[in-house]
PDB file of C-alpha atoms and ligand atoms in Angstrom:
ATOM      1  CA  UNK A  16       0.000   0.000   0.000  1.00  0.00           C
ATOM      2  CA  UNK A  17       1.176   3.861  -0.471  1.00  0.00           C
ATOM      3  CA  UNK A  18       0.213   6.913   0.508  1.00  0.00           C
ATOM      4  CA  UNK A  19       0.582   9.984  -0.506  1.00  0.00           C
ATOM      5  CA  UNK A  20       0.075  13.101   1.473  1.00  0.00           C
ATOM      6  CA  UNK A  21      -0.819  16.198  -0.268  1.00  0.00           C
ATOM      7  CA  UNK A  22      -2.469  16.785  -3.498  1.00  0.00           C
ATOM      8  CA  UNK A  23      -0.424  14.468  -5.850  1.00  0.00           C
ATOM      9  CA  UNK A  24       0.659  16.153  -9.781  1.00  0.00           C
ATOM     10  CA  UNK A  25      -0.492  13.755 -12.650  1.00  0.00           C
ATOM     11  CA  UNK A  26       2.846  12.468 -13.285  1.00  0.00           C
ATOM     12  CA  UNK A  27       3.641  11.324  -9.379  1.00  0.00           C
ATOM     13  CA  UNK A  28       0.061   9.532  -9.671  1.00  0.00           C
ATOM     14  CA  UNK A  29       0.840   7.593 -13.071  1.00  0.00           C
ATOM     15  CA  UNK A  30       4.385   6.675 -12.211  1.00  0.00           C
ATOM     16  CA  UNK A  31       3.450   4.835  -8.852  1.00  0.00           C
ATOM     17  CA  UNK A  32       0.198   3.316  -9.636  1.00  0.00           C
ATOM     18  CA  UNK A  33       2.328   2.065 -12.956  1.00  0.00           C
ATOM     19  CA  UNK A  34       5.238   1.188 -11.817  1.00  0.00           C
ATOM     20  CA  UNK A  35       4.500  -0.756  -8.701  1.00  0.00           C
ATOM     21  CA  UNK A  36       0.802  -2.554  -9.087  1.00  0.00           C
ATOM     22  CA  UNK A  37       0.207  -0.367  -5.570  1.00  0.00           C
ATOM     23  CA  UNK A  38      -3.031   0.225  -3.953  1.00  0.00           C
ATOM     24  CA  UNK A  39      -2.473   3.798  -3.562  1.00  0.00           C
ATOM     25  CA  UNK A  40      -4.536   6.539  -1.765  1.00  0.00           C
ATOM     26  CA  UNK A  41      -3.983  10.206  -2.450  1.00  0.00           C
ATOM     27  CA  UNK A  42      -4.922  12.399   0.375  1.00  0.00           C
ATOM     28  CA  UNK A  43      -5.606  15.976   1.034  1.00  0.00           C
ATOM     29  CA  UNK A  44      -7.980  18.088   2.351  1.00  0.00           C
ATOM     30  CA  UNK A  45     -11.876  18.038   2.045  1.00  0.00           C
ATOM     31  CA  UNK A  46     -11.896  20.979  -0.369  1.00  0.00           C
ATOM     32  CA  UNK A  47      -9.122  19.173  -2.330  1.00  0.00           C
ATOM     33  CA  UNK A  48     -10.990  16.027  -2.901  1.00  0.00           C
ATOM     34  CA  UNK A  49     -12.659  16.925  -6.530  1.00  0.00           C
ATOM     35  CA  UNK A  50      -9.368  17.833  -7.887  1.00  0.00           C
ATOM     36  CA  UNK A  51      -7.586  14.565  -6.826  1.00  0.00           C
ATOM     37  CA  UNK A  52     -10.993  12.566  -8.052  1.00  0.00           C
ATOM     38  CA  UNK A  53      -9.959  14.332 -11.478  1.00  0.00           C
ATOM     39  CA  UNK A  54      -6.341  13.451 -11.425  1.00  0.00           C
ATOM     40  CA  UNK A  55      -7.530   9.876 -10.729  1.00  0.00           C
ATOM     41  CA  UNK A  56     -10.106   9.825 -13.397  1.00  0.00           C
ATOM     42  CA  UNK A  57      -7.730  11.500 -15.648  1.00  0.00           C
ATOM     43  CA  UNK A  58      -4.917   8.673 -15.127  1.00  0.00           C
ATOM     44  CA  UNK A  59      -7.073   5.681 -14.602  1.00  0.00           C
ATOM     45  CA  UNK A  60      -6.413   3.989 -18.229  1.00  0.00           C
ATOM     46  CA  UNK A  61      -3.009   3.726 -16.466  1.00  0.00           C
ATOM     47  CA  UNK A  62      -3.499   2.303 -13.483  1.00  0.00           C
ATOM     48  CA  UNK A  63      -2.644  -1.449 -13.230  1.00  0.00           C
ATOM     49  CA  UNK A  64      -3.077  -1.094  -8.997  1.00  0.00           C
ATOM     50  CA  UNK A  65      -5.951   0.409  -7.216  1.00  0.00           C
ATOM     51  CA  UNK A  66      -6.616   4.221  -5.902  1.00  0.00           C
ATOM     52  CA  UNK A  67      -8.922   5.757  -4.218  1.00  0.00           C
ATOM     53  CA  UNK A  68      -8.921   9.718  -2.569  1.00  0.00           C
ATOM     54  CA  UNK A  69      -9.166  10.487   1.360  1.00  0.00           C
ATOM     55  CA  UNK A  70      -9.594  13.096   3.334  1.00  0.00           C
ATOM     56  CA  UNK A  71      -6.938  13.456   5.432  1.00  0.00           C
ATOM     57  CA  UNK A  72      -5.869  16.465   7.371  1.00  0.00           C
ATOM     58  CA  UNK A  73      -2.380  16.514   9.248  1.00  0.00           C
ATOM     59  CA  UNK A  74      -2.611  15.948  13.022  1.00  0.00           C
ATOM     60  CA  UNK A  75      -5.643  13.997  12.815  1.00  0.00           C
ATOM     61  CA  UNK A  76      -6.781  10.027  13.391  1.00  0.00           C
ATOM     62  CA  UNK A  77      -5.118   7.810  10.818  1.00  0.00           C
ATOM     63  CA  UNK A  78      -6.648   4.711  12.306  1.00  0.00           C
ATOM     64  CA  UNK A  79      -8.592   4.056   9.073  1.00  0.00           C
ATOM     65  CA  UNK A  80      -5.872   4.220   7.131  1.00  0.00           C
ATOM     66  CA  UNK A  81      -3.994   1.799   9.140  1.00  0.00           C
ATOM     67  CA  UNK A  82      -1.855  -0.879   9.065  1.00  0.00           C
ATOM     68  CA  UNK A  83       1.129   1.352   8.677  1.00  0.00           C
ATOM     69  CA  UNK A  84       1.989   1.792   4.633  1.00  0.00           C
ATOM     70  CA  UNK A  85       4.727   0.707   2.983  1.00  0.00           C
ATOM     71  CA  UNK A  86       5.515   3.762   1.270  1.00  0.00           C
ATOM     72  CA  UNK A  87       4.157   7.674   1.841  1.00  0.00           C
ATOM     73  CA  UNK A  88       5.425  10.084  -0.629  1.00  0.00           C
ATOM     74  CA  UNK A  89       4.743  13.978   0.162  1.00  0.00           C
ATOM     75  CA  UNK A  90       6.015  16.563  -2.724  1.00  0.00           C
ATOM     76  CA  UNK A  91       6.009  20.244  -1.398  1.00  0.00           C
ATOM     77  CA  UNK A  92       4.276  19.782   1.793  1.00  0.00           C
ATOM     78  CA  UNK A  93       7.192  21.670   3.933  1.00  0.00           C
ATOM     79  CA  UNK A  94       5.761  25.216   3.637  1.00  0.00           C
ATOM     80  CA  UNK A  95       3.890  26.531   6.080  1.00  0.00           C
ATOM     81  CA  UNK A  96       4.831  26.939   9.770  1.00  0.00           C
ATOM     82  CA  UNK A  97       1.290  25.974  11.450  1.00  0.00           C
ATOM     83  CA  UNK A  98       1.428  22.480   9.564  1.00  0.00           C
ATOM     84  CA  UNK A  99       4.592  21.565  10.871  1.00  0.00           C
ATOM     85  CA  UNK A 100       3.776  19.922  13.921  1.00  0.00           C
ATOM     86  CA  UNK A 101       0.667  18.311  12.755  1.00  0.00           C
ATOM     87  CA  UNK A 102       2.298  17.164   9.529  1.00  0.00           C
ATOM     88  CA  UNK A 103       5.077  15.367  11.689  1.00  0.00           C
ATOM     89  CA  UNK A 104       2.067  13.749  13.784  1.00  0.00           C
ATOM     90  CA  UNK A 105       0.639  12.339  10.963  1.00  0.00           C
ATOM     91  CA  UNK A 106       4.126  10.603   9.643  1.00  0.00           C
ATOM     92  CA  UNK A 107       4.793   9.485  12.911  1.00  0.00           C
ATOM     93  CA  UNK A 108       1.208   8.129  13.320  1.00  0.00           C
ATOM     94  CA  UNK A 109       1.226   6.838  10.279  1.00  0.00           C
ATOM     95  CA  UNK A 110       4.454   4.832   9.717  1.00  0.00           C
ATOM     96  CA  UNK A 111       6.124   2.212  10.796  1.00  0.00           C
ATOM     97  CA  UNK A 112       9.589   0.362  11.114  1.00  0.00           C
ATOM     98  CA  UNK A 113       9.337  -0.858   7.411  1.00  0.00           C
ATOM     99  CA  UNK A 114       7.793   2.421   6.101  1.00  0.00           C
ATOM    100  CA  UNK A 115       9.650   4.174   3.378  1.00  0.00           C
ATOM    101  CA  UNK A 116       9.175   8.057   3.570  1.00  0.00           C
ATOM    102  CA  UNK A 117      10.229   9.787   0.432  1.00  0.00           C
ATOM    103  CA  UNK A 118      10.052  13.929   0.636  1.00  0.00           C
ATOM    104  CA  UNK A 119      10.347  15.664  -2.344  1.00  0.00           C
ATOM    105  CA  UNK A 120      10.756  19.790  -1.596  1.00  0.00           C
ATOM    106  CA  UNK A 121      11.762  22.612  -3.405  1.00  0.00           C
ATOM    107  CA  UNK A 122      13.442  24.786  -0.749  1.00  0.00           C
ATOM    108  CA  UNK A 123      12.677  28.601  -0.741  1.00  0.00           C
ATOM    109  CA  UNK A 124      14.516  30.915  -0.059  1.00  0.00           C
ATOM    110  CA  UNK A 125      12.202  33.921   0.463  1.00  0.00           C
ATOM    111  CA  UNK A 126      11.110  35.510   3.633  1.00  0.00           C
ATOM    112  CA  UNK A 127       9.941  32.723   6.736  1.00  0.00           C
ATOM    113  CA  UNK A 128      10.780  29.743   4.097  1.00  0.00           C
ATOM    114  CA  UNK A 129      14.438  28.826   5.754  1.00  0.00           C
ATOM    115  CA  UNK A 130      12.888  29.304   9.416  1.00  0.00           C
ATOM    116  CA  UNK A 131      10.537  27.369   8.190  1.00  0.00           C
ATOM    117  CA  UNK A 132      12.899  24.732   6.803  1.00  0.00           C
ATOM    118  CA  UNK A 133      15.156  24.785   9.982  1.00  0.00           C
ATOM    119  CA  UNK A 134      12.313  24.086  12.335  1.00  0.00           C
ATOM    120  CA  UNK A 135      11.343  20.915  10.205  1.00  0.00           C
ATOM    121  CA  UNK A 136      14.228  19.251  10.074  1.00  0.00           C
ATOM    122  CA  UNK A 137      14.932  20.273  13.976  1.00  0.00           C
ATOM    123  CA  UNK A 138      11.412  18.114  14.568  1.00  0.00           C
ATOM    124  CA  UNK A 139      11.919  15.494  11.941  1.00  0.00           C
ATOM    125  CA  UNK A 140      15.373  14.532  13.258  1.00  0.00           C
ATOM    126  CA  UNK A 141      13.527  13.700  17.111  1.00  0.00           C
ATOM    127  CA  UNK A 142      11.561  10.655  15.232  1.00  0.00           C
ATOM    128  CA  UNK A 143      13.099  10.045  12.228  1.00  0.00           C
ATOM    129  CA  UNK A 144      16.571   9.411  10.447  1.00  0.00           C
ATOM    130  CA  UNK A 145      16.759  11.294   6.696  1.00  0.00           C
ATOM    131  CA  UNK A 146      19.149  10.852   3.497  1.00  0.00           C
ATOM    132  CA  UNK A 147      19.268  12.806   0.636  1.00  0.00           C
ATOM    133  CA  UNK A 148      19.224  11.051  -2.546  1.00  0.00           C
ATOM    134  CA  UNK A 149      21.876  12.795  -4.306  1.00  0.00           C
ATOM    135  CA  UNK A 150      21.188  15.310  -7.552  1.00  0.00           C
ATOM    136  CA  UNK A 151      22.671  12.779  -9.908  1.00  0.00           C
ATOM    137  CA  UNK A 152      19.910   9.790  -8.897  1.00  0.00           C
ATOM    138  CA  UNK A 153      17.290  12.521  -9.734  1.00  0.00           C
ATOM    139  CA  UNK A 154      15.170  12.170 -12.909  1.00  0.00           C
ATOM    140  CA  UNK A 155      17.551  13.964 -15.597  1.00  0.00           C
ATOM    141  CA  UNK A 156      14.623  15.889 -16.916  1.00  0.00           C
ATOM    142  CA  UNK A 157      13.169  17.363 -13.622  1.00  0.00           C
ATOM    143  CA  UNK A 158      16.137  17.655 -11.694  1.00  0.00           C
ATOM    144  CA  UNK A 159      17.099  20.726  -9.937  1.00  0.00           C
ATOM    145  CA  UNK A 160      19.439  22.495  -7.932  1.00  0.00           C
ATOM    146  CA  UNK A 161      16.706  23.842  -5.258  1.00  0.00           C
ATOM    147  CA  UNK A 162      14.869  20.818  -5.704  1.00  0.00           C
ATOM    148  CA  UNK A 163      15.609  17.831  -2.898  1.00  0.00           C
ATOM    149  CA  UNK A 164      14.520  14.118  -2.079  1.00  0.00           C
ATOM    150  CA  UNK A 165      14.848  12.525   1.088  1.00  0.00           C
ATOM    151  CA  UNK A 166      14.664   8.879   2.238  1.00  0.00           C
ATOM    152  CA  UNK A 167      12.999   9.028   5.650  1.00  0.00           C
ATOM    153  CA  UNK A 168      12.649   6.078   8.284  1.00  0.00           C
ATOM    154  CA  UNK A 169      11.406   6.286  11.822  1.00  0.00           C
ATOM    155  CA  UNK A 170      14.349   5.895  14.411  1.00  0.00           C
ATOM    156  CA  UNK A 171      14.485   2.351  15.643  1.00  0.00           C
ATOM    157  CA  UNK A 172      13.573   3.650  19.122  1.00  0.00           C
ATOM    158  CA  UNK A 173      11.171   5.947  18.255  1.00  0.00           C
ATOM    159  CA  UNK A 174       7.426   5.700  20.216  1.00  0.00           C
ATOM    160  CA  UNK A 175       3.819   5.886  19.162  1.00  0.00           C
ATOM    161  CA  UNK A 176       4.268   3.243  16.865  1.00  0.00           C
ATOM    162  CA  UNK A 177       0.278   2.179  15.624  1.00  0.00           C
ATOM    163  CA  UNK A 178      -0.637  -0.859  16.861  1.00  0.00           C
TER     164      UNK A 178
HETATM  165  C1  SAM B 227       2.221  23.086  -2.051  1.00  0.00           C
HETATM  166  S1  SAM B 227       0.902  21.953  -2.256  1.00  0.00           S
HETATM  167  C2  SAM B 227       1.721  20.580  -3.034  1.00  0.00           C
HETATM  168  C3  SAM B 227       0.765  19.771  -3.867  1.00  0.00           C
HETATM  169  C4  SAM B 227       1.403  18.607  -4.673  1.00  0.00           C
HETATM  170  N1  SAM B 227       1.896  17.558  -3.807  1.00  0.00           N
HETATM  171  C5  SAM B 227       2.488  19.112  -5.585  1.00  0.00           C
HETATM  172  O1  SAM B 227       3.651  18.775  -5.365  1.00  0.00           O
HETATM  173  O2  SAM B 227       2.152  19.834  -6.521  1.00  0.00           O
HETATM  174  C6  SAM B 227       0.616  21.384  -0.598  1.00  0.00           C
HETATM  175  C7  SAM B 227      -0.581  20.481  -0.432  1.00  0.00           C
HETATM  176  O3  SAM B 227      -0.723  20.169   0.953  1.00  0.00           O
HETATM  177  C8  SAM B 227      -2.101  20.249   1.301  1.00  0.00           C
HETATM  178  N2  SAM B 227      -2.228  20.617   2.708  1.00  0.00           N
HETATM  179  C9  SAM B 227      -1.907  21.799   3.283  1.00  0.00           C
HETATM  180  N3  SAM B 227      -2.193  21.790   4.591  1.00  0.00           N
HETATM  181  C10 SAM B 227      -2.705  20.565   4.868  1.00  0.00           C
HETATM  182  C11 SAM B 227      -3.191  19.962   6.069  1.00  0.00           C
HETATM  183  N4  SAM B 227      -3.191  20.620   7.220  1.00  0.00           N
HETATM  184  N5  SAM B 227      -3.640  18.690   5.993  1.00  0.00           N
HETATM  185  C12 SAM B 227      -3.628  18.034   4.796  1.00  0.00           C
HETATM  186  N6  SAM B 227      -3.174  18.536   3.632  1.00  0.00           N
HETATM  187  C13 SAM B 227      -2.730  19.808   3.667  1.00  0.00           C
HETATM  188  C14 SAM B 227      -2.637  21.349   0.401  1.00  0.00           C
HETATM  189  O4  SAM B 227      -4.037  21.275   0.278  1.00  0.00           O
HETATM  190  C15 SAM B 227      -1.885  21.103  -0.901  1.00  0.00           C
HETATM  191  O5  SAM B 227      -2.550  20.193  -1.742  1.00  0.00           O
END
């Protein structure tokens, strides 16, 4: 099963439900919901897994979308202070020892963007252990210089894990 958190582009959508026979759920907020029903309708002669949209906004229950995942991707969800916390709640809620967390973010370098930067990686690092795929293991086409991936896994001794 994956997961993705945050309104998924087209091309994210076809390349996992594609590439990996996944039952994949997109998930965002209520308001959010038509427009990831379209991407889904729009990519659906490619889908060889299943997918279905959720509503799911950071800091709240997971429990239905439990047993932890084995894979959550989340493009360009590091950009708003407020969501920080929540949005950390929800990974650690969510995953577990064999989860794969892959963060794609384009980092900004305008106004509260490093701050806010900074004070994710300050929380990430209390739960979970990052590495940075390096530029040259990035799609040739899309890669970028501001543009990073990380492979995140919760720390072996890291609590909460969901039952
Ligand atoms: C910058 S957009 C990125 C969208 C898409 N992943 C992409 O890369 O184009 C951030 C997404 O996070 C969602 N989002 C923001 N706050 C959220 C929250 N508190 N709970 C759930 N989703 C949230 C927004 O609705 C939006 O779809």
């Amino acid at each position: 099963m994956q997961i993705y958190i945050g309104t998924p582009p087209p091309g994210e959508l076809q390349g996992v439900c594609l590439k990996q026979r996944a039952d994949v759920t997109v998930t965002d907020l209520e308001e959010l919901q038509d427009l990831l029903n379209v991407n889904i309708e729009k990519n659906k002669h490619l889908v060889t897994g299943s997918v279905q949209a959720k509503v799911l906004k950071w800091g709240e229950d997971v429990k239905e979308f439990l047993p932890a995942p084995d894979y959550i991707l989340m493009a360009d969800c590091i950009y708003y202070e407020e969501s920080l916390e929540p949005l950390l709640k929800t990974l650690k809620d969510l995953s577990g020892p064999d989860t794969c967390i892959i963060c794609c973010y384009e980092q900004r370098t305008m106004g509260k963007n490093p701050e806010i930067e900074r004070k994710y990686f300050e929380l990430l690092q209390m739960d979970f252990e990052s590495e940075k795929v390096p530029l040259e293991k990035h799609d040739e086409e899309y890669r970028s210089e501001d543009i990073h991936i990380l492979n995140i896994r919760r720390k072996k001794n890291s609590r909460n894990f969901p039952l």
